[in-house]
Amino acid sequence: MNHKIGRNDVCSCGSGKKYKKCCMEAEKSAVSNITTVDFKWRQIRQLEGAVIDQHLIPYAMEELPEEVFKLALADFFPESFPEDADMEIFLHQFFLPWYLFNWIPDEDFGLEQFDPDKTIAQNYFSFYEHKLNNQEKRFIEAINQSYYSYYSVLEVELGKSLHVKDILLGTTHTLKEKQGTHHIKRGDIIFSRMLTLDDQSIFIGMAPIIIPTGYQTGLIDFRKWLIEENDDSPLTPKALRDEFDVELFESFFDIVQSLFNRPSPILTNTDGNLIQFSKTYFKLKISPEEALNYLLPLTLENDPEELLQEAKRDKSGKIKRLEFPWLVEGNQKHKNWNNTILGHIVLEQSKLILETNSQERTELGQKMLKQYLGDSLSFQNTLIETFEQKMKSLPSFGIEKDEESNKLLELPEVQEQLKAMAKTHWESWFDEPIPMLKDRTPRQSAKTKEGRERLEALLLHYERHDLGREKEDDPFKADISYLKKELGLDP
């Protein structure tokens, strides 16, 4: 049973807004436009159905041996095809159009009326042309000139159309589309063949999986490789169709495999060290106050009094527990940071505990503690926690604590501090090397054509990521217009 979304429910598009303030009006408009039939668009879709269902499928299934279909399947799907992928959808929506319009068998299967150097559609056209009307012939001739490519979605008009950019050729197109506009969003990447007939463009054989925005810079690299393979000549529809059909599908299935078999992310700290949480225990032979005086350089403080005020004491005033961060000035990754927390130190009666998030910091911390405390400290043991274990060990705060935190974040002074931090972040962003820009800075990238294209892809990635932010006025949300203006990019 389908759940009907209410006016005040969160919109299903992922914007975080209420339905009534998001897609409701657009959907009403789309519904009202259903009566305005685009006859040319409908005619192409009807031609597609007639050619495939009434001509090509009966021919392929009834007149060609069963081994033809099996051989095509083996040629199409890689051995590494993910088990979790919906094979039925891939077969009907993606494989079948390729099988009919793209696959070259290279065998005649003992058939007299079959050219192994032509597609199934071309073979049917050659031997059964008399069964096709003029419009059906035009459809097959047009699709024979089409090619597969990657398309970045630039604009979505709900229930009507998609405005896309061909990442490999650099051309832009507007396609009539109805159902797809309800789940495709700006920034999505589509792998498909585009057919244009009578000034109407549609996708035929679109891959049943949306490629995330973050893959666009990788596809720019793939395009550069294709151009090199094309004798350093610009890519053309003919080159994509006749020369690089295999490479295109191999690249697509590599993406599919990466989407379904994503490895666990490799977590590192700001030093680039692998995250490994640890607690190192020492026996302390002096009081916590004495130890703090020796360790004061690790806190970047000159006076211990402020730290001592945070200590937990017993009834007699004796320190039971004192905790403080181990700090160093600056940060090699984030140049705008004043200092970096390398770990935490806990002082108790007869005990010192060092907590860090990497093996390297643990080893450095042990050396520093020995340097400052000497024989007053003796090592006992180190306990290692995985990231998962660490997350489980963290306290669960519940709803009341969440509400308390939200109230704290809404305080004007806290908001001002967050805004100042965000301002500093975005000001330094222009001159920070970014992996998606091939480790060049945004300002450097804006000086070249390829760099600007990568910047556009990066900003589109930010735009999609920010859709998940709960608050529209989040100070860390990327101001795309401002960033483009500062970099001299088209608005």
Coordinates of C-alpha atoms in Angstrom, one line a residue:
M1 CA 0.0 0.0 0.0
N2 CA 1.5 3.4 -1.1
H3 CA 1.8 6.0 1.6
K4 CA 0.4 9.4 0.5
I5 CA 2.7 12.2 1.6
G6 CA 1.1 14.9 3.7
R7 CA 1.4 18.7 3.1
N8 CA 3.5 19.1 6.3
D9 CA 5.6 15.9 5.8
V10 CA 9.3 16.2 4.9
C11 CA 9.5 16.2 1.1
S12 CA 10.7 12.9 -0.4
C13 CA 13.1 14.6 -2.8
G14 CA 15.7 15.0 0.0
S15 CA 15.7 18.8 0.2
G16 CA 14.8 18.7 3.9
K17 CA 11.9 21.1 3.3
K18 CA 8.2 20.5 4.0
Y19 CA 6.4 19.0 1.0
K20 CA 4.0 22.0 0.6
K21 CA 7.1 24.3 0.3
C22 CA 9.0 22.1 -2.0
C23 CA 7.7 19.7 -4.7
M24 CA 3.9 19.9 -4.1
E25 CA 3.3 22.9 -6.4
A26 CA 5.6 21.6 -9.1
E27 CA 3.9 18.3 -9.1
K28 CA 0.5 20.0 -9.3
S29 CA 1.8 21.9 -12.3
A30 CA 3.1 18.7 -13.8
V31 CA -0.2 16.9 -13.4
S32 CA -2.1 19.8 -15.0
N33 CA 0.3 19.6 -18.0
I34 CA -0.5 15.9 -18.7
T35 CA -3.4 16.9 -20.8
T36 CA -1.1 19.0 -23.1
V37 CA 0.2 16.0 -25.1
D38 CA 3.5 16.4 -26.9
F39 CA 2.5 14.4 -30.0
K40 CA 6.0 14.3 -31.5
W41 CA 7.4 13.0 -28.2
R42 CA 4.6 10.4 -28.0
Q43 CA 5.2 9.4 -31.6
I44 CA 8.9 8.6 -31.0
R45 CA 8.0 6.6 -27.9
Q46 CA 5.4 4.7 -29.9
L47 CA 7.9 4.1 -32.6
E48 CA 10.3 2.7 -30.1
G49 CA 7.7 0.3 -28.8
A50 CA 6.7 -0.8 -32.3
V51 CA 10.2 -1.4 -33.6
I52 CA 11.4 -3.3 -30.5
D53 CA 8.3 -5.2 -29.5
Q54 CA 6.7 -5.9 -32.9
H55 CA 9.7 -6.4 -35.1
L56 CA 13.1 -6.9 -33.4
I57 CA 12.2 -9.0 -30.4
P58 CA 10.1 -11.5 -32.4
Y59 CA 12.9 -11.7 -35.0
A60 CA 15.7 -12.2 -32.4
M61 CA 13.8 -14.7 -30.2
E62 CA 12.0 -16.7 -32.9
E63 CA 14.3 -16.7 -35.9
L64 CA 17.7 -16.6 -34.4
P65 CA 19.2 -19.6 -32.5
E66 CA 19.2 -19.5 -28.7
E67 CA 23.0 -19.4 -28.6
V68 CA 22.9 -15.9 -30.1
F69 CA 21.2 -14.4 -27.0
K70 CA 23.6 -16.4 -24.7
L71 CA 26.7 -15.2 -26.5
A72 CA 25.5 -11.6 -26.3
L73 CA 24.9 -11.9 -22.6
A74 CA 28.4 -13.2 -22.1
D75 CA 29.8 -10.3 -24.2
F76 CA 27.8 -7.7 -22.3
F77 CA 28.0 -8.6 -18.6
P78 CA 31.5 -8.8 -16.9
E79 CA 32.3 -11.7 -14.6
S80 CA 32.6 -9.2 -11.8
F81 CA 29.0 -8.0 -12.2
P82 CA 27.7 -7.3 -8.6
E83 CA 25.4 -10.0 -7.2
D84 CA 23.3 -7.3 -5.4
A85 CA 22.4 -5.5 -8.7
D86 CA 18.9 -6.0 -10.0
M87 CA 19.7 -8.3 -13.0
E88 CA 16.1 -8.2 -14.3
I89 CA 16.1 -4.4 -14.6
F90 CA 19.6 -4.4 -16.2
L91 CA 18.4 -7.0 -18.7
H92 CA 15.2 -5.3 -19.9
Q93 CA 16.1 -1.7 -19.6
F94 CA 19.8 -1.7 -20.4
F95 CA 21.0 -5.0 -22.1
L96 CA 18.1 -5.5 -24.5
P97 CA 18.5 -2.1 -26.5
W98 CA 22.3 -2.8 -26.6
Y99 CA 21.7 -6.3 -27.8
L100 CA 19.4 -5.2 -30.6
F101 CA 21.1 -2.0 -31.7
N102 CA 24.8 -2.2 -30.8
W103 CA 26.1 -5.8 -30.6
I104 CA 28.1 -7.1 -33.5
P105 CA 28.0 -11.0 -33.4
D106 CA 31.0 -11.7 -35.6
E107 CA 29.3 -15.1 -36.3
D108 CA 26.6 -16.1 -38.8
F109 CA 25.4 -19.1 -36.7
G110 CA 24.9 -21.0 -39.9
L111 CA 22.2 -18.6 -41.1
E112 CA 22.1 -17.7 -44.8
Q113 CA 20.2 -14.4 -44.2
F114 CA 22.5 -13.0 -41.5
D115 CA 25.5 -10.7 -41.7
P116 CA 27.8 -11.2 -38.8
D117 CA 29.3 -7.7 -39.2
K118 CA 25.9 -6.0 -38.6
T119 CA 23.7 -5.5 -35.6
I120 CA 20.5 -7.4 -35.1
A121 CA 18.5 -4.3 -36.1
Q122 CA 20.6 -3.8 -39.2
N123 CA 20.1 -7.5 -40.2
Y124 CA 16.4 -7.2 -39.7
F125 CA 16.3 -4.0 -41.8
S126 CA 18.3 -5.6 -44.6
F127 CA 16.1 -8.7 -45.0
Y128 CA 12.7 -7.5 -43.8
E129 CA 12.6 -3.8 -44.9
H130 CA 9.3 -4.5 -46.6
K131 CA 7.7 -5.1 -43.1
L132 CA 8.7 -1.7 -41.9
N133 CA 6.7 1.5 -42.5
N134 CA 8.6 4.8 -43.4
Q135 CA 8.5 6.1 -39.8
E136 CA 9.9 2.8 -38.4
K137 CA 12.7 2.9 -41.0
R138 CA 13.6 6.4 -40.0
F139 CA 13.7 5.3 -36.4
I140 CA 16.2 2.5 -37.1
E141 CA 18.3 4.7 -39.3
A142 CA 18.4 7.4 -36.6
I143 CA 19.3 5.0 -33.8
N144 CA 22.1 3.5 -35.9
Q145 CA 23.7 6.9 -35.8
S146 CA 23.3 7.3 -32.0
Y147 CA 26.1 6.6 -29.4
Y148 CA 26.5 6.0 -25.7
S149 CA 28.0 8.7 -23.5
Y150 CA 27.9 10.1 -20.0
Y151 CA 25.5 13.0 -19.3
S152 CA 25.6 15.4 -16.4
V153 CA 22.1 16.7 -15.4
L154 CA 22.2 20.5 -15.4
E155 CA 18.5 21.2 -14.9
V156 CA 15.3 19.2 -14.1
E157 CA 11.8 20.4 -15.1
L158 CA 9.5 18.2 -13.2
G159 CA 7.3 16.0 -15.4
K160 CA 8.6 17.7 -18.5
S161 CA 12.3 17.6 -19.4
L162 CA 16.0 17.2 -18.5
H163 CA 18.7 19.6 -19.6
V164 CA 22.0 17.7 -19.8
K165 CA 25.6 18.1 -20.8
D166 CA 27.5 15.4 -22.6
I167 CA 30.6 15.0 -20.5
L168 CA 32.6 13.4 -23.3
L169 CA 31.7 15.7 -26.2
G170 CA 30.9 18.9 -24.3
T171 CA 27.5 19.4 -26.0
T172 CA 24.3 20.3 -24.2
H173 CA 20.8 18.9 -24.9
T174 CA 17.2 19.1 -23.7
L175 CA 15.4 15.8 -23.6
K176 CA 11.7 15.3 -23.2
E177 CA 11.2 13.1 -20.1
K178 CA 8.3 12.6 -17.7
Q179 CA 8.8 9.7 -15.2
G180 CA 12.6 10.1 -14.9
T181 CA 12.3 13.7 -13.7
H182 CA 10.8 12.6 -10.4
H183 CA 13.9 10.7 -9.3
I184 CA 16.7 12.4 -11.3
K185 CA 18.3 15.5 -9.7
R186 CA 20.6 18.2 -10.8
G187 CA 24.2 16.9 -10.7
D188 CA 23.3 13.2 -11.3
I189 CA 25.2 11.5 -14.1
I190 CA 23.4 9.3 -16.6
F191 CA 25.0 6.7 -18.9
S192 CA 22.8 6.3 -22.0
R193 CA 22.2 6.5 -25.7
M194 CA 20.4 9.6 -26.9
L195 CA 18.1 9.5 -30.0
T196 CA 17.1 12.7 -31.8
L197 CA 14.2 12.6 -34.4
D198 CA 12.1 15.5 -35.6
D199 CA 13.8 17.8 -33.2
Q200 CA 12.8 15.6 -30.2
S201 CA 15.5 13.9 -28.1
I202 CA 14.9 11.0 -25.8
F203 CA 17.1 8.5 -23.9
I204 CA 16.9 4.9 -25.1
G205 CA 18.6 2.1 -23.2
M206 CA 19.5 4.3 -20.2
A207 CA 21.5 2.5 -17.6
P208 CA 19.3 1.7 -14.6
I209 CA 21.6 3.3 -12.1
I210 CA 22.4 6.9 -11.3
I211 CA 26.1 7.8 -11.1
P212 CA 26.9 10.2 -8.2
T213 CA 28.1 13.7 -8.9
G214 CA 31.5 12.9 -7.4
Y215 CA 32.4 10.7 -10.4
Q216 CA 32.4 13.6 -12.9
T217 CA 36.1 14.5 -12.4
G218 CA 37.1 10.9 -13.0
L219 CA 35.1 10.9 -16.2
I220 CA 37.0 14.0 -17.3
D221 CA 40.2 12.0 -16.9
F222 CA 38.5 9.1 -18.9
R223 CA 37.7 11.6 -21.6
K224 CA 41.4 12.7 -21.7
W225 CA 42.4 9.1 -22.1
L226 CA 39.9 8.6 -24.9
I227 CA 41.3 11.6 -26.8
E228 CA 44.8 10.3 -26.5
E229 CA 43.6 6.9 -27.8
N230 CA 41.9 8.8 -30.7
D231 CA 45.4 10.1 -31.9
D232 CA 44.9 13.2 -29.8
S233 CA 41.9 14.2 -32.0
P234 CA 38.7 15.6 -30.5
L235 CA 36.0 13.0 -29.8
T236 CA 33.1 12.7 -32.2
P237 CA 29.8 10.8 -32.1
K238 CA 31.2 8.4 -34.8
A239 CA 34.4 7.8 -32.7
L240 CA 32.3 7.0 -29.6
R241 CA 29.9 4.7 -31.6
D242 CA 32.5 2.9 -33.8
E243 CA 35.8 3.0 -32.0
F244 CA 35.2 3.2 -28.3
D245 CA 31.9 1.3 -27.7
V246 CA 33.7 -1.4 -25.7
E247 CA 35.8 1.0 -23.6
L248 CA 32.6 3.0 -22.7
F249 CA 30.9 0.0 -21.4
E250 CA 34.0 -1.3 -19.6
S251 CA 34.3 2.1 -17.8
F252 CA 30.6 2.0 -16.9
F253 CA 30.7 -1.5 -15.4
D254 CA 33.8 -0.4 -13.4
I255 CA 31.7 2.3 -11.9
V256 CA 28.9 -0.1 -11.2
Q257 CA 31.3 -2.4 -9.4
S258 CA 32.7 0.4 -7.3
L259 CA 29.2 1.6 -6.3
F260 CA 28.1 -1.9 -5.2
N261 CA 31.4 -3.0 -3.7
R262 CA 32.6 0.2 -2.0
P263 CA 35.5 -0.6 0.4
S264 CA 35.3 0.8 3.9
P265 CA 36.6 4.4 3.9
I266 CA 40.2 4.8 5.0
L267 CA 40.1 7.1 8.0
T268 CA 43.1 9.3 8.7
N269 CA 43.8 12.2 11.1
T270 CA 45.1 15.6 10.0
D271 CA 48.7 14.3 10.0
G272 CA 47.6 11.7 7.4
N273 CA 48.1 8.8 9.9
L274 CA 45.6 5.9 9.9
I275 CA 43.0 6.3 12.6
Q276 CA 43.8 3.9 15.5
F277 CA 42.4 4.8 18.9
S278 CA 44.6 3.9 21.9
K279 CA 44.9 4.4 25.6
T280 CA 48.4 4.1 27.1
Y281 CA 48.6 3.6 30.9
F282 CA 51.6 4.7 33.0
K283 CA 52.3 4.5 36.7
L284 CA 52.8 8.1 38.1
K285 CA 55.2 8.5 41.1
I286 CA 54.4 12.2 41.7
S287 CA 51.2 14.1 42.3
P288 CA 49.0 15.3 39.5
E289 CA 49.8 19.0 40.4
E290 CA 53.6 18.3 40.0
A291 CA 53.0 16.4 36.8
L292 CA 51.0 19.2 35.3
N293 CA 53.8 21.7 36.0
Y294 CA 56.2 19.5 34.1
L295 CA 53.8 18.9 31.2
L296 CA 52.6 22.5 30.9
P297 CA 54.5 23.0 27.5
L298 CA 52.2 20.3 26.0
T299 CA 49.2 22.4 26.8
L300 CA 50.5 25.6 25.1
E301 CA 49.6 27.4 28.4
N302 CA 51.9 29.5 30.6
D303 CA 49.8 29.3 33.8
P304 CA 48.5 26.0 35.2
E305 CA 45.8 27.7 37.3
E306 CA 43.1 27.7 34.6
L307 CA 43.6 23.9 34.0
L308 CA 43.6 23.2 37.7
Q309 CA 40.2 24.8 38.1
E310 CA 38.8 22.0 35.9
A311 CA 40.1 19.3 38.1
K312 CA 37.8 16.9 40.0
R313 CA 38.7 16.8 43.7
D314 CA 37.8 14.8 46.7
K315 CA 36.3 16.2 49.9
S316 CA 39.8 17.1 51.2
G317 CA 40.5 19.1 48.1
K318 CA 42.9 16.5 46.7
I319 CA 42.9 16.1 42.9
K320 CA 41.1 12.9 41.9
R321 CA 41.2 13.5 38.1
L322 CA 42.6 16.2 35.8
E323 CA 42.2 16.0 32.0
F324 CA 43.7 18.3 29.4
P325 CA 44.4 18.3 25.6
W326 CA 47.9 17.7 24.2
L327 CA 48.4 20.6 21.8
V328 CA 50.9 21.7 19.1
E329 CA 50.8 25.0 17.3
G330 CA 49.3 25.2 13.8
N331 CA 48.3 22.3 11.5
Q332 CA 50.1 21.1 8.4
K333 CA 46.8 20.3 6.5
H334 CA 44.6 23.2 7.7
K335 CA 46.8 26.4 7.5
N336 CA 44.1 28.5 9.2
W337 CA 44.1 26.4 12.4
N338 CA 45.9 28.0 15.3
N339 CA 46.7 24.6 16.9
T340 CA 46.1 20.9 16.7
I341 CA 45.0 18.4 19.3
L342 CA 47.3 15.5 19.2
G343 CA 45.7 13.6 22.1
H344 CA 44.4 13.9 25.6
I345 CA 46.2 13.4 28.9
V346 CA 44.5 12.2 32.1
L347 CA 46.2 12.6 35.5
E348 CA 45.0 10.7 38.6
Q349 CA 46.6 9.7 41.8
S350 CA 49.4 7.4 40.9
K351 CA 48.2 7.1 37.3
L352 CA 48.7 8.8 33.9
I353 CA 46.6 7.9 30.8
L354 CA 47.5 9.1 27.3
E355 CA 44.7 8.9 24.6
T356 CA 45.5 9.3 20.9
N357 CA 44.0 8.5 17.5
S358 CA 47.0 7.0 15.7
Q359 CA 50.0 4.8 16.3
E360 CA 52.4 7.6 15.3
R361 CA 50.9 10.0 17.9
T362 CA 51.0 7.3 20.5
E363 CA 54.7 6.7 20.0
L364 CA 55.5 10.5 19.9
G365 CA 53.4 11.0 23.0
Q366 CA 55.3 8.3 24.9
K367 CA 58.6 9.9 24.0
M368 CA 57.4 13.4 25.0
L369 CA 56.0 12.2 28.4
K370 CA 59.3 10.4 29.1
Q371 CA 61.2 13.5 28.2
Y372 CA 59.2 15.8 30.6
L373 CA 58.6 13.4 33.5
G374 CA 61.7 11.1 33.3
D375 CA 61.8 8.5 36.1
S376 CA 58.6 9.8 37.6
L377 CA 56.8 7.8 35.0
S378 CA 56.8 4.1 34.2
F379 CA 55.0 2.4 31.2
Q380 CA 52.4 -0.2 32.0
N381 CA 50.4 -1.1 28.8
T382 CA 48.6 0.2 25.7
L383 CA 45.0 -0.8 24.8
I384 CA 44.0 -0.5 21.1
E385 CA 40.5 0.3 19.9
T386 CA 39.2 0.0 16.4
F387 CA 37.0 2.8 15.0
E388 CA 33.9 0.6 15.5
Q389 CA 34.8 -0.2 19.1
K390 CA 35.4 3.4 19.8
M391 CA 32.0 4.5 18.4
K392 CA 30.3 1.8 20.6
S393 CA 32.1 3.0 23.7
L394 CA 31.0 6.6 23.3
P395 CA 28.1 7.6 25.6
S396 CA 24.6 7.7 24.2
F397 CA 23.1 11.1 24.9
G398 CA 19.4 10.6 24.0
I399 CA 16.7 13.1 23.0
E400 CA 17.1 15.5 26.0
K401 CA 20.8 15.9 25.4
D402 CA 20.2 16.5 21.7
E403 CA 17.7 19.2 22.5
E404 CA 20.1 20.8 24.9
S405 CA 22.8 20.8 22.3
N406 CA 20.5 22.4 19.7
K407 CA 19.6 25.1 22.2
L408 CA 23.3 25.7 22.8
L409 CA 23.9 26.0 19.0
E410 CA 21.1 28.5 18.7
L411 CA 22.7 31.0 21.1
P412 CA 23.7 34.2 19.3
E413 CA 27.3 34.1 20.5
V414 CA 27.7 30.5 19.3
Q415 CA 26.2 31.3 16.0
E416 CA 28.6 34.2 15.6
Q417 CA 31.5 31.9 16.3
L418 CA 30.3 29.4 13.8
K419 CA 29.9 32.1 11.2
A420 CA 33.4 33.3 11.8
M421 CA 34.8 29.8 11.5
A422 CA 32.9 29.2 8.2
K423 CA 34.1 32.6 6.9
T424 CA 37.7 31.6 7.6
H425 CA 37.2 28.2 6.0
W426 CA 35.8 29.6 2.7
E427 CA 38.3 32.4 2.5
S428 CA 41.2 29.9 2.8
W429 CA 39.4 27.4 0.5
F430 CA 40.4 29.4 -2.7
D431 CA 44.1 28.6 -2.0
E432 CA 43.9 25.1 -0.6
P433 CA 44.9 22.1 -2.9
I434 CA 41.9 19.9 -3.5
P435 CA 42.0 16.2 -4.6
M436 CA 39.1 16.6 -7.1
L437 CA 41.1 19.4 -8.7
K438 CA 44.1 17.2 -9.2
D439 CA 45.6 18.7 -6.0
R440 CA 45.5 22.2 -7.5
T441 CA 43.9 25.1 -5.7
P442 CA 40.6 26.6 -6.9
R443 CA 42.4 29.8 -8.0
Q444 CA 44.9 27.8 -10.0
S445 CA 42.2 25.7 -11.6
A446 CA 40.1 28.7 -12.7
K447 CA 43.0 29.7 -15.1
T448 CA 42.6 26.8 -17.5
K449 CA 39.6 25.3 -19.4
E450 CA 40.0 21.9 -17.9
G451 CA 40.5 23.3 -14.4
R452 CA 37.2 25.4 -14.8
E453 CA 35.4 22.2 -15.8
R454 CA 36.7 20.4 -12.8
L455 CA 35.7 23.4 -10.6
E456 CA 32.2 23.2 -12.0
A457 CA 32.0 19.5 -11.2
L458 CA 33.3 20.2 -7.6
L459 CA 30.8 23.0 -7.0
L460 CA 28.0 20.8 -8.3
H461 CA 29.2 18.1 -5.8
Y462 CA 29.1 20.7 -3.0
E463 CA 25.6 21.7 -4.1
R464 CA 24.3 18.1 -3.9
H465 CA 26.0 17.5 -0.6
D466 CA 24.4 20.6 0.9
L467 CA 20.9 19.3 0.1
G468 CA 21.4 17.0 3.1
R469 CA 22.0 19.9 5.5
E470 CA 19.1 20.3 7.9
K471 CA 19.3 24.1 8.1
E472 CA 19.2 26.4 5.1
D473 CA 21.2 29.0 6.9
D474 CA 24.0 26.6 7.8
P475 CA 27.1 28.9 7.7
F476 CA 29.3 26.0 6.3
K477 CA 26.9 25.6 3.3
A478 CA 28.7 26.5 0.1
D479 CA 27.6 29.8 -1.4
I480 CA 28.0 28.7 -5.0
S481 CA 27.2 32.1 -6.5
Y482 CA 29.9 33.8 -4.3
L483 CA 32.5 31.1 -5.1
K484 CA 31.8 31.3 -8.8
K485 CA 32.0 35.1 -8.8
E486 CA 35.3 35.1 -6.9
L487 CA 36.8 32.6 -9.4
G488 CA 35.4 34.4 -12.5
L489 CA 33.2 31.5 -13.5
D490 CA 29.9 31.9 -15.3
P491 CA 27.0 32.3 -12.8

